């Protein structure tokens, strides 16, 4: 049994994130821990990240507190109704993101609603607090759109880096329920003469875990066109490393992954060392 964190931000209840967790539980029972992060705390943390001084944690507005409690009750009822073993963590008066990072030390996977996540990234593009906080999360992250087709195929993004190999291994170890699905191991490079880096080694590794594996070379510039190519795939899940030491900061400045998440079509599994 895996322990999965399902994080809800403020008064928003991510239907897509819960639905993905529910489907995972159908495949193999999980312990689902609902973490409820008040919006007021995140606003203060973003202000603090911009140099506004020490964060002031206000008392909840009664209307917000009521909505958060309604979401907790909804989460509990949905878990009970679907036979999901669950816990609820709601540290309203602690720093929300540091608490989330701490929770992630004791979890196998963190699921977030990608639309909620990306909207905050877009609004707060001038600072890196949320990006850096997620870069420090101690478990893989699955970003899920509100509306999606449950994956019938897997796309493994590979660029020859240790991070991309690490993400592939983490996905295989953590979610073996998907290892029998049609799987593309994709390497993109606009130099048609350049083949997969360490092709023999990556094929030996991936083929041990993914039973319907195909290696696929895309002769395109990945930063410009890979996101477009991925978004043409239906009922797929994308597996990606964070591509570099700067992790999520770099990922959301330059990477094609940003476009995939922003388009709100595919679940994206991200793991970094």
mmCIF file of C-alpha atoms in Angstrom:
data_model
loop_
_atom_site.group_PDB
_atom_site.id
_atom_site.type_symbol
_atom_site.label_atom_id
_atom_site.label_comp_id
_atom_site.label_asym_id
_atom_site.label_seq_id
_atom_site.Cartn_x
_atom_site.Cartn_y
_atom_site.Cartn_z
ATOM 1 C CA UNK A 1 0.000 0.000 0.000
ATOM 2 C CA UNK A 2 1.321 3.434 -0.983
ATOM 3 C CA UNK A 3 0.877 6.660 0.955
ATOM 4 C CA UNK A 4 -0.288 9.478 -1.317
ATOM 5 C CA UNK A 5 -0.680 13.133 -0.364
ATOM 6 C CA UNK A 6 -3.552 14.956 -2.024
ATOM 7 C CA UNK A 7 -2.980 18.686 -1.476
ATOM 8 C CA UNK A 8 -5.838 21.170 -1.693
ATOM 9 C CA UNK A 9 -5.096 24.876 -1.827
ATOM 10 C CA UNK A 10 -7.352 27.366 -0.107
ATOM 11 C CA UNK A 11 -11.022 26.877 -0.849
ATOM 12 C CA UNK A 12 -10.412 25.009 -4.108
ATOM 13 C CA UNK A 13 -11.319 21.326 -4.321
ATOM 14 C CA UNK A 14 -9.593 19.665 -7.282
ATOM 15 C CA UNK A 15 -12.002 17.170 -8.791
ATOM 16 C CA UNK A 16 -9.358 15.939 -11.217
ATOM 17 C CA UNK A 17 -6.745 15.293 -8.529
ATOM 18 C CA UNK A 18 -9.199 13.346 -6.382
ATOM 19 C CA UNK A 19 -10.464 11.343 -9.366
ATOM 20 C CA UNK A 20 -6.937 10.269 -10.262
ATOM 21 C CA UNK A 21 -6.300 9.212 -6.666
ATOM 22 C CA UNK A 22 -9.582 7.288 -6.669
ATOM 23 C CA UNK A 23 -8.585 5.417 -9.831
ATOM 24 C CA UNK A 24 -5.193 4.585 -8.353
ATOM 25 C CA UNK A 25 -6.944 3.168 -5.299
ATOM 26 C CA UNK A 26 -9.061 0.945 -7.568
ATOM 27 C CA UNK A 27 -5.893 -0.483 -9.106
ATOM 28 C CA UNK A 28 -4.119 -0.982 -5.792
ATOM 29 C CA UNK A 29 -5.361 0.304 -2.389
ATOM 30 C CA UNK A 30 -3.604 3.416 -1.064
ATOM 31 C CA UNK A 31 -3.565 5.534 2.059
ATOM 32 C CA UNK A 32 -4.755 8.953 0.908
ATOM 33 C CA UNK A 33 -3.726 11.892 3.104
ATOM 34 C CA UNK A 34 -5.638 15.094 2.446
ATOM 35 C CA UNK A 35 -3.548 18.203 3.174
ATOM 36 C CA UNK A 36 -5.515 21.448 3.248
ATOM 37 C CA UNK A 37 -3.430 24.592 2.686
ATOM 38 C CA UNK A 38 -5.215 27.878 3.444
ATOM 39 C CA UNK A 39 -4.990 30.445 0.658
ATOM 40 C CA UNK A 40 -4.280 33.217 3.173
ATOM 41 C CA UNK A 41 -1.043 31.537 4.210
ATOM 42 C CA UNK A 42 0.160 31.206 0.638
ATOM 43 C CA UNK A 43 -0.475 34.878 -0.079
ATOM 44 C CA UNK A 44 1.675 35.813 2.897
ATOM 45 C CA UNK A 45 4.386 33.384 1.895
ATOM 46 C CA UNK A 46 4.520 34.871 -1.595
ATOM 47 C CA UNK A 47 4.749 38.360 -0.081
ATOM 48 C CA UNK A 48 7.552 37.184 2.159
ATOM 49 C CA UNK A 49 9.379 35.706 -0.823
ATOM 50 C CA UNK A 50 9.249 39.120 -2.509
ATOM 51 C CA UNK A 51 11.026 40.709 0.437
ATOM 52 C CA UNK A 52 8.040 42.171 2.224
ATOM 53 C CA UNK A 53 9.305 41.086 5.630
ATOM 54 C CA UNK A 54 8.304 38.367 8.026
ATOM 55 C CA UNK A 55 4.992 36.760 7.128
ATOM 56 C CA UNK A 56 1.927 37.698 9.134
ATOM 57 C CA UNK A 57 -0.527 34.835 9.460
ATOM 58 C CA UNK A 58 -4.012 36.302 9.827
ATOM 59 C CA UNK A 59 -7.025 34.598 11.288
ATOM 60 C CA UNK A 60 -9.264 33.049 8.699
ATOM 61 C CA UNK A 61 -12.200 34.945 7.380
ATOM 62 C CA UNK A 62 -15.176 32.992 8.621
ATOM 63 C CA UNK A 63 -16.414 32.389 5.057
ATOM 64 C CA UNK A 64 -13.049 30.934 3.989
ATOM 65 C CA UNK A 65 -12.829 28.782 7.080
ATOM 66 C CA UNK A 66 -16.277 27.409 6.369
ATOM 67 C CA UNK A 67 -15.377 26.594 2.754
ATOM 68 C CA UNK A 68 -12.191 24.821 3.805
ATOM 69 C CA UNK A 69 -14.182 22.797 6.347
ATOM 70 C CA UNK A 70 -16.737 21.944 3.657
ATOM 71 C CA UNK A 71 -13.912 20.673 1.449
ATOM 72 C CA UNK A 72 -12.564 18.554 4.291
ATOM 73 C CA UNK A 73 -16.004 17.055 4.868
ATOM 74 C CA UNK A 74 -16.378 16.438 1.141
ATOM 75 C CA UNK A 75 -12.982 14.731 1.007
ATOM 76 C CA UNK A 76 -13.877 12.503 3.945
ATOM 77 C CA UNK A 77 -17.253 11.557 2.479
ATOM 78 C CA UNK A 78 -15.747 10.775 -0.928
ATOM 79 C CA UNK A 79 -13.049 8.615 0.632
ATOM 80 C CA UNK A 80 -15.563 6.693 2.718
ATOM 81 C CA UNK A 81 -17.911 6.333 -0.260
ATOM 82 C CA UNK A 82 -15.120 4.904 -2.410
ATOM 83 C CA UNK A 83 -13.609 2.652 0.235
ATOM 84 C CA UNK A 84 -10.362 4.646 0.455
ATOM 85 C CA UNK A 85 -8.254 4.551 3.621
ATOM 86 C CA UNK A 86 -7.618 8.212 4.440
ATOM 87 C CA UNK A 87 -6.230 10.769 6.870
ATOM 88 C CA UNK A 88 -6.707 14.542 7.082
ATOM 89 C CA UNK A 89 -3.974 17.038 7.963
ATOM 90 C CA UNK A 90 -4.958 20.683 8.379
ATOM 91 C CA UNK A 91 -2.327 22.861 10.042
ATOM 92 C CA UNK A 92 -4.075 26.172 9.504
ATOM 93 C CA UNK A 93 -1.730 28.232 11.650
ATOM 94 C CA UNK A 94 1.595 26.796 10.497
ATOM 95 C CA UNK A 95 3.485 27.836 7.387
ATOM 96 C CA UNK A 96 1.672 25.931 4.680
ATOM 97 C CA UNK A 97 4.437 25.180 2.178
ATOM 98 C CA UNK A 98 7.095 24.159 4.710
ATOM 99 C CA UNK A 99 4.505 21.848 6.246
ATOM 100 C CA UNK A 100 3.793 20.374 2.819
ATOM 101 C CA UNK A 101 7.499 19.767 2.285
ATOM 102 C CA UNK A 102 7.679 18.028 5.655
ATOM 103 C CA UNK A 103 4.661 15.879 4.817
ATOM 104 C CA UNK A 104 6.332 14.840 1.574
ATOM 105 C CA UNK A 105 9.209 13.254 3.508
ATOM 106 C CA UNK A 106 6.715 10.666 4.707
ATOM 107 C CA UNK A 107 4.874 10.003 1.440
ATOM 108 C CA UNK A 108 5.399 8.104 -1.788
ATOM 109 C CA UNK A 109 3.628 10.575 -4.067
ATOM 110 C CA UNK A 110 2.134 14.088 -4.003
ATOM 111 C CA UNK A 111 -0.862 14.786 -6.254
ATOM 112 C CA UNK A 112 -1.764 18.386 -7.144
ATOM 113 C CA UNK A 113 -4.414 19.847 -9.427
ATOM 114 C CA UNK A 114 -2.367 21.199 -12.333
ATOM 115 C CA UNK A 115 -4.729 24.056 -13.188
ATOM 116 C CA UNK A 116 -4.582 25.409 -9.635
ATOM 117 C CA UNK A 117 -0.811 24.936 -9.597
ATOM 118 C CA UNK A 118 -0.159 26.624 -12.945
ATOM 119 C CA UNK A 119 -2.511 29.524 -12.271
ATOM 120 C CA UNK A 120 -0.527 30.393 -9.168
ATOM 121 C CA UNK A 121 2.710 30.029 -11.146
ATOM 122 C CA UNK A 122 1.376 32.429 -13.776
ATOM 123 C CA UNK A 123 0.076 35.007 -11.309
ATOM 124 C CA UNK A 124 3.240 34.877 -9.251
ATOM 125 C CA UNK A 125 5.754 34.536 -12.079
ATOM 126 C CA UNK A 126 7.867 37.326 -10.569
ATOM 127 C CA UNK A 127 8.984 35.157 -7.658
ATOM 128 C CA UNK A 128 10.210 31.610 -7.333
ATOM 129 C CA UNK A 129 8.916 30.683 -3.892
ATOM 130 C CA UNK A 130 6.376 28.094 -4.980
ATOM 131 C CA UNK A 131 8.738 26.708 -7.602
ATOM 132 C CA UNK A 132 11.565 26.428 -5.085
ATOM 133 C CA UNK A 133 9.249 24.893 -2.495
ATOM 134 C CA UNK A 134 8.168 22.187 -4.929
ATOM 135 C CA UNK A 135 11.766 21.656 -5.946
ATOM 136 C CA UNK A 136 12.386 20.714 -2.298
ATOM 137 C CA UNK A 137 9.449 18.295 -2.091
ATOM 138 C CA UNK A 138 10.837 14.938 -1.030
ATOM 139 C CA UNK A 139 8.667 12.700 -3.184
ATOM 140 C CA UNK A 140 7.569 12.612 -6.837
ATOM 141 C CA UNK A 141 4.778 14.970 -7.906
ATOM 142 C CA UNK A 142 1.824 14.170 -10.142
ATOM 143 C CA UNK A 143 0.100 17.208 -11.676
ATOM 144 C CA UNK A 144 -3.435 16.370 -12.826
ATOM 145 C CA UNK A 145 -5.822 18.523 -14.925
ATOM 146 C CA UNK A 146 -9.431 18.863 -13.886
ATOM 147 C CA UNK A 147 -10.627 16.992 -16.968
ATOM 148 C CA UNK A 148 -8.572 14.138 -18.360
ATOM 149 C CA UNK A 149 -8.765 10.653 -19.802
ATOM 150 C CA UNK A 150 -7.290 8.101 -17.446
ATOM 151 C CA UNK A 151 -3.969 7.070 -19.021
ATOM 152 C CA UNK A 152 -3.988 4.272 -21.565
ATOM 153 C CA UNK A 153 -0.430 5.026 -22.683
ATOM 154 C CA UNK A 154 2.763 6.364 -21.129
ATOM 155 C CA UNK A 155 5.279 8.819 -22.602
ATOM 156 C CA UNK A 156 8.744 8.678 -21.021
ATOM 157 C CA UNK A 157 10.640 11.890 -21.799
ATOM 158 C CA UNK A 158 14.329 11.052 -22.095
ATOM 159 C CA UNK A 159 17.210 13.419 -22.821
ATOM 160 C CA UNK A 160 20.148 11.337 -21.639
ATOM 161 C CA UNK A 161 20.364 13.133 -18.289
ATOM 162 C CA UNK A 162 20.500 11.431 -14.904
ATOM 163 C CA UNK A 163 17.307 13.284 -13.927
ATOM 164 C CA UNK A 164 15.331 11.835 -16.829
ATOM 165 C CA UNK A 165 16.533 8.302 -16.016
ATOM 166 C CA UNK A 166 15.747 8.844 -12.337
ATOM 167 C CA UNK A 167 12.172 9.925 -13.175
ATOM 168 C CA UNK A 168 11.635 6.857 -15.358
ATOM 169 C CA UNK A 169 12.830 4.554 -12.582
ATOM 170 C CA UNK A 170 10.741 6.295 -9.929
ATOM 171 C CA UNK A 171 7.609 5.986 -12.056
ATOM 172 C CA UNK A 172 8.274 2.306 -12.734
ATOM 173 C CA UNK A 173 8.893 1.532 -9.068
ATOM 174 C CA UNK A 174 6.043 3.638 -7.693
ATOM 175 C CA UNK A 175 3.268 2.933 -10.191
ATOM 176 C CA UNK A 176 3.875 -0.555 -11.603
ATOM 177 C CA UNK A 177 0.147 -0.726 -12.369
ATOM 178 C CA UNK A 178 0.947 1.260 -15.550
ATOM 179 C CA UNK A 179 3.917 -0.815 -16.696
ATOM 180 C CA UNK A 180 1.843 -2.986 -19.056
ATOM 181 C CA UNK A 181 0.452 -0.040 -21.015
ATOM 182 C CA UNK A 182 1.737 1.075 -24.389
ATOM 183 C CA UNK A 183 4.881 3.071 -23.595
ATOM 184 C CA UNK A 184 6.927 5.447 -25.744
ATOM 185 C CA UNK A 185 10.459 6.265 -24.654
ATOM 186 C CA UNK A 186 10.955 9.524 -26.523
ATOM 187 C CA UNK A 187 14.190 11.352 -27.304
ATOM 188 C CA UNK A 188 13.900 14.660 -29.162
ATOM 189 C CA UNK A 189 16.750 16.340 -31.008
ATOM 190 C CA UNK A 190 16.624 18.402 -34.189
ATOM 191 C CA UNK A 191 19.905 16.866 -35.321
ATOM 192 C CA UNK A 192 18.654 13.925 -37.396
ATOM 193 C CA UNK A 193 22.048 12.224 -37.164
ATOM 194 C CA UNK A 194 22.054 12.174 -33.360
ATOM 195 C CA UNK A 195 20.696 8.972 -31.850
ATOM 196 C CA UNK A 196 19.541 8.152 -28.312
ATOM 197 C CA UNK A 197 22.223 8.877 -25.702
ATOM 198 C CA UNK A 198 23.318 5.593 -24.105
ATOM 199 C CA UNK A 199 20.718 3.803 -26.184
ATOM 200 C CA UNK A 200 21.661 0.254 -25.213
ATOM 201 C CA UNK A 201 21.665 1.019 -21.483
ATOM 202 C CA UNK A 202 18.363 2.915 -21.401
ATOM 203 C CA UNK A 203 16.640 0.247 -23.499
ATOM 204 C CA UNK A 204 17.962 -2.512 -21.227
ATOM 205 C CA UNK A 205 16.597 -0.671 -18.185
ATOM 206 C CA UNK A 206 13.235 0.482 -19.542
ATOM 207 C CA UNK A 207 12.365 -2.819 -21.214
ATOM 208 C CA UNK A 208 12.675 -4.622 -17.877
ATOM 209 C CA UNK A 209 9.827 -2.533 -16.477
ATOM 210 C CA UNK A 210 7.649 -1.557 -19.443
ATOM 211 C CA UNK A 211 6.339 -4.594 -21.306
ATOM 212 C CA UNK A 212 5.054 -2.721 -24.376
ATOM 213 C CA UNK A 213 7.998 -0.384 -24.909
ATOM 214 C CA UNK A 214 8.874 1.478 -28.108
ATOM 215 C CA UNK A 215 11.893 3.758 -28.503
ATOM 216 C CA UNK A 216 11.005 6.809 -30.579
ATOM 217 C CA UNK A 217 13.312 9.523 -31.916
ATOM 218 C CA UNK A 218 11.762 12.917 -32.685
ATOM 219 C CA UNK A 219 13.789 15.093 -35.060
ATOM 220 C CA UNK A 220 12.558 18.339 -33.521
ATOM 221 C CA UNK A 221 13.764 21.028 -31.155
ATOM 222 C CA UNK A 222 12.271 19.832 -27.831
ATOM 223 C CA UNK A 223 12.050 23.314 -26.302
ATOM 224 C CA UNK A 224 9.986 24.589 -29.219
ATOM 225 C CA UNK A 225 7.929 21.650 -30.402
ATOM 226 C CA UNK A 226 7.894 18.759 -27.954
ATOM 227 C CA UNK A 227 5.003 20.206 -25.961
ATOM 228 C CA UNK A 228 2.911 20.472 -29.123
ATOM 229 C CA UNK A 229 3.717 16.874 -30.072
ATOM 230 C CA UNK A 230 2.825 15.558 -26.610
ATOM 231 C CA UNK A 231 -0.479 17.400 -26.535
ATOM 232 C CA UNK A 232 -1.589 15.565 -29.664
ATOM 233 C CA UNK A 233 -1.505 12.315 -27.705
ATOM 234 C CA UNK A 234 -4.786 11.193 -26.216
ATOM 235 C CA UNK A 235 -5.247 9.343 -22.924
ATOM 236 C CA UNK A 236 -1.543 9.611 -22.122
ATOM 237 C CA UNK A 237 0.574 10.360 -19.063
ATOM 238 C CA UNK A 238 3.907 12.161 -19.394
ATOM 239 C CA UNK A 239 6.893 11.197 -17.213
ATOM 240 C CA UNK A 240 9.576 13.833 -16.857
ATOM 241 C CA UNK A 241 12.659 14.642 -14.823
ATOM 242 C CA UNK A 242 13.294 18.188 -13.681
ATOM 243 C CA UNK A 243 16.178 18.637 -16.107
ATOM 244 C CA UNK A 244 18.923 20.340 -14.168
ATOM 245 C CA UNK A 245 20.045 21.354 -10.710
ATOM 246 C CA UNK A 246 17.682 24.295 -10.537
ATOM 247 C CA UNK A 247 14.792 21.861 -10.717
ATOM 248 C CA UNK A 248 11.363 23.459 -10.935
ATOM 249 C CA UNK A 249 12.780 26.966 -11.358
ATOM 250 C CA UNK A 250 14.488 25.967 -14.594
ATOM 251 C CA UNK A 251 11.645 23.660 -15.538
ATOM 252 C CA UNK A 252 9.120 26.489 -15.599
ATOM 253 C CA UNK A 253 11.393 29.046 -17.203
ATOM 254 C CA UNK A 254 12.469 27.102 -20.276
ATOM 255 C CA UNK A 255 11.043 23.617 -20.390
ATOM 256 C CA UNK A 256 8.390 22.202 -22.686
ATOM 257 C CA UNK A 257 6.752 20.761 -19.551
ATOM 258 C CA UNK A 258 5.380 24.204 -18.722
ATOM 259 C CA UNK A 259 3.372 24.215 -21.954
ATOM 260 C CA UNK A 260 2.026 20.724 -21.315
ATOM 261 C CA UNK A 261 0.849 21.643 -17.807
ATOM 262 C CA UNK A 262 -0.545 25.002 -18.908
ATOM 263 C CA UNK A 263 -2.696 23.339 -21.547
ATOM 264 C CA UNK A 264 -4.478 21.263 -18.881
ATOM 265 C CA UNK A 265 -4.828 18.071 -20.917
ATOM 266 C CA UNK A 266 -2.401 15.449 -19.652
ATOM 267 C CA UNK A 267 -1.322 14.257 -16.228
ATOM 268 C CA UNK A 268 2.406 14.888 -15.706
ATOM 269 C CA UNK A 269 4.615 12.835 -13.370
ATOM 270 C CA UNK A 270 7.750 14.712 -12.266
ATOM 271 C CA UNK A 271 10.560 13.306 -10.148
ATOM 272 C CA UNK A 272 13.958 14.763 -9.330
ATOM 273 C CA UNK A 273 16.845 13.787 -7.116
#
